[in-house]
mmCIF file of C-alpha atoms in Angstrom:
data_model
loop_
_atom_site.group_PDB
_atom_site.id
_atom_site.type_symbol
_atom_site.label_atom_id
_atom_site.label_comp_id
_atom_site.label_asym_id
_atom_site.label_seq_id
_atom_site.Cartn_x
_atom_site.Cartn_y
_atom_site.Cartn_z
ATOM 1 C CA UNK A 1 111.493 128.641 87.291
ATOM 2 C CA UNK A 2 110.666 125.117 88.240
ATOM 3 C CA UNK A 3 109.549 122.899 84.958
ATOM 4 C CA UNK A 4 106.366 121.027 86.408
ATOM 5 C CA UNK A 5 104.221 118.162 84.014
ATOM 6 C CA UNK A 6 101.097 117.611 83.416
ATOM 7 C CA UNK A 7 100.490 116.085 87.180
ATOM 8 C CA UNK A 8 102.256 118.834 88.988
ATOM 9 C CA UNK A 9 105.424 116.800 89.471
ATOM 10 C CA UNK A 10 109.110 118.821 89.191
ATOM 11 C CA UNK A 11 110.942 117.985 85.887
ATOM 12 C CA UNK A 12 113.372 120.763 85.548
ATOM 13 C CA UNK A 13 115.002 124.323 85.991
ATOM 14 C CA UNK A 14 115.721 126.843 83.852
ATOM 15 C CA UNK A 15 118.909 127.902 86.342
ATOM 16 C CA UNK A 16 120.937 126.852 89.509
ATOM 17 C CA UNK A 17 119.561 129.790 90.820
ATOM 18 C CA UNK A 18 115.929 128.661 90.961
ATOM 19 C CA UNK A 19 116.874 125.188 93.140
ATOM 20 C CA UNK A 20 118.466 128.181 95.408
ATOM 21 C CA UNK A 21 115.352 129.771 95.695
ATOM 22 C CA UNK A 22 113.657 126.798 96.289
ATOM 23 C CA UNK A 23 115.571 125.766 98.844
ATOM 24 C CA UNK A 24 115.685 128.446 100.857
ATOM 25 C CA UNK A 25 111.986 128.430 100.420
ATOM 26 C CA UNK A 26 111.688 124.823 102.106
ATOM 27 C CA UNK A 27 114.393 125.786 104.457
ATOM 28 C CA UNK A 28 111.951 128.642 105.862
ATOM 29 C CA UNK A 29 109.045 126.389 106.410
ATOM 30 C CA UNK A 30 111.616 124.170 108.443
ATOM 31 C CA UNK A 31 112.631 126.713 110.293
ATOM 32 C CA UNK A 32 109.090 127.883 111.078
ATOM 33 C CA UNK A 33 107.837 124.437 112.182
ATOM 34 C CA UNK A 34 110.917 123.853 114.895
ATOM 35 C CA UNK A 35 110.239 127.441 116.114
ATOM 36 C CA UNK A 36 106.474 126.732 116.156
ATOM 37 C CA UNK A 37 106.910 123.263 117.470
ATOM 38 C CA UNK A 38 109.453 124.583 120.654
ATOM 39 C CA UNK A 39 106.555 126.895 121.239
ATOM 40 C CA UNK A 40 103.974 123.901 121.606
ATOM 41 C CA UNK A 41 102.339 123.895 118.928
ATOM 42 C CA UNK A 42 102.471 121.289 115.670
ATOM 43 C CA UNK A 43 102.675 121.337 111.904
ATOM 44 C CA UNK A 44 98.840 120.981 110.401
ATOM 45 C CA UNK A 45 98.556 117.543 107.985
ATOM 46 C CA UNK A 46 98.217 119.256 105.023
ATOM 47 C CA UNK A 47 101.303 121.131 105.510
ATOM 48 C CA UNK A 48 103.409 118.232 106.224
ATOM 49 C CA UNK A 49 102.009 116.886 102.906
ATOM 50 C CA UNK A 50 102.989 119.871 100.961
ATOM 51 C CA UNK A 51 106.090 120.073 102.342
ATOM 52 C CA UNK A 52 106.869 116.510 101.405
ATOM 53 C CA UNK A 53 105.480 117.206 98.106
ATOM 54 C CA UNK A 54 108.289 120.161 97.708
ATOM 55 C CA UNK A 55 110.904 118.095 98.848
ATOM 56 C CA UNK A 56 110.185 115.425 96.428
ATOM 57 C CA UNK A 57 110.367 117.862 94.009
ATOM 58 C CA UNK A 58 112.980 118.756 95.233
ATOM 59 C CA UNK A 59 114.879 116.094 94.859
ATOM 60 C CA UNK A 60 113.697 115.316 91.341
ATOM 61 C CA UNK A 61 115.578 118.855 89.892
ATOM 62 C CA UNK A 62 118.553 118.213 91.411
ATOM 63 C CA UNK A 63 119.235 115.381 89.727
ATOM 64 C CA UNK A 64 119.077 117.433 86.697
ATOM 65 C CA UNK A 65 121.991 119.911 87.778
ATOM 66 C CA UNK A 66 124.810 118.636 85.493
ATOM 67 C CA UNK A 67 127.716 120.236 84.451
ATOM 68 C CA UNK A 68 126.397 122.176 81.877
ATOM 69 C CA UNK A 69 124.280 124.330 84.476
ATOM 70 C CA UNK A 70 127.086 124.316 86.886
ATOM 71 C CA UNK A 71 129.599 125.737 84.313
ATOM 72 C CA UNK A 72 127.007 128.068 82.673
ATOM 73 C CA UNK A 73 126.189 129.413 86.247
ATOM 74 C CA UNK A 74 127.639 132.542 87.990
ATOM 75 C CA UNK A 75 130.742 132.062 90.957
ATOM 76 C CA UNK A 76 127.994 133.486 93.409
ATOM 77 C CA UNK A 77 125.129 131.397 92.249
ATOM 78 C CA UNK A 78 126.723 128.486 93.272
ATOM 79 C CA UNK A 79 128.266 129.659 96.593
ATOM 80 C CA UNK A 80 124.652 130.634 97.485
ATOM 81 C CA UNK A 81 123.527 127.367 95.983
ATOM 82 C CA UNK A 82 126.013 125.717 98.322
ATOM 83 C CA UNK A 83 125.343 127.977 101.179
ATOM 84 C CA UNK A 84 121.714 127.400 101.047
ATOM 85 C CA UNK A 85 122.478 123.529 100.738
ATOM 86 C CA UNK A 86 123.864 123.550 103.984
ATOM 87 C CA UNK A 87 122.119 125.669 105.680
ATOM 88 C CA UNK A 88 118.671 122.959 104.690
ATOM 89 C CA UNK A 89 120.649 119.882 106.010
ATOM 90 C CA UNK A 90 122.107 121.897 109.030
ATOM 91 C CA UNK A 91 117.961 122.637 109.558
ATOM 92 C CA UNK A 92 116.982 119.466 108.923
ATOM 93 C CA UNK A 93 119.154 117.709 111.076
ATOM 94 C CA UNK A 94 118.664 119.564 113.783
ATOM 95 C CA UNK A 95 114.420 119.850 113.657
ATOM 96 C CA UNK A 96 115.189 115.809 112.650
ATOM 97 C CA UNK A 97 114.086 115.046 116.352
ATOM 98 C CA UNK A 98 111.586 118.373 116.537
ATOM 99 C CA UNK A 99 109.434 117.280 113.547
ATOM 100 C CA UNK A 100 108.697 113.754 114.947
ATOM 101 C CA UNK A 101 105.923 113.251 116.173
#
């Protein structure tokens, strides 16, 4: 579970495994947008936003994976935290050039 504040924003996780789940969350919605994009079509506003606002937050818990959540997590949460890592930038990067509009 993501820790949110008062104003919505991403503070923490309870587990490597929900930054996983996040990711591959955000990865999806990539993944959707280059597909719907090479089809024609375009990303609404307001999903652009929220998908900003998810990366933000994004970036905000995993500054709060130290070692004690890396050495308290499984061997196969982290290869799927690593996996699903990659997988976002190897998206990303390649829908870098898709996305812009």
């Amino acid at each position: 579970m993501i820790i949110k504040d008062e104003n919505d924003g991403a503070l923490s996780v309870e587990s490597l495994s929900d930054i996983t789940k996040e990711i591959n969350e955000i990865e999806a919605i990539f993944s959707k947008a280059i597909a719907n994009k090479k089809k024609g079509g375009s990303m609404p506003q307001e999903e652009k936003d929220e998908l900003k606002a998810r990366m933000e937050d994004l970036n905000a818990v995993m500054s709060t994976v130290g070692k004690e959540m890396q050495e308290k997590a499984k061997p196969m949460e982290l290869i799927s935290f690593i996996k699903a890592l990659a997988k976002l930038k190897k998206v990303a990067e390649a829908g870098k050039s898709e996305l812009k509009e």
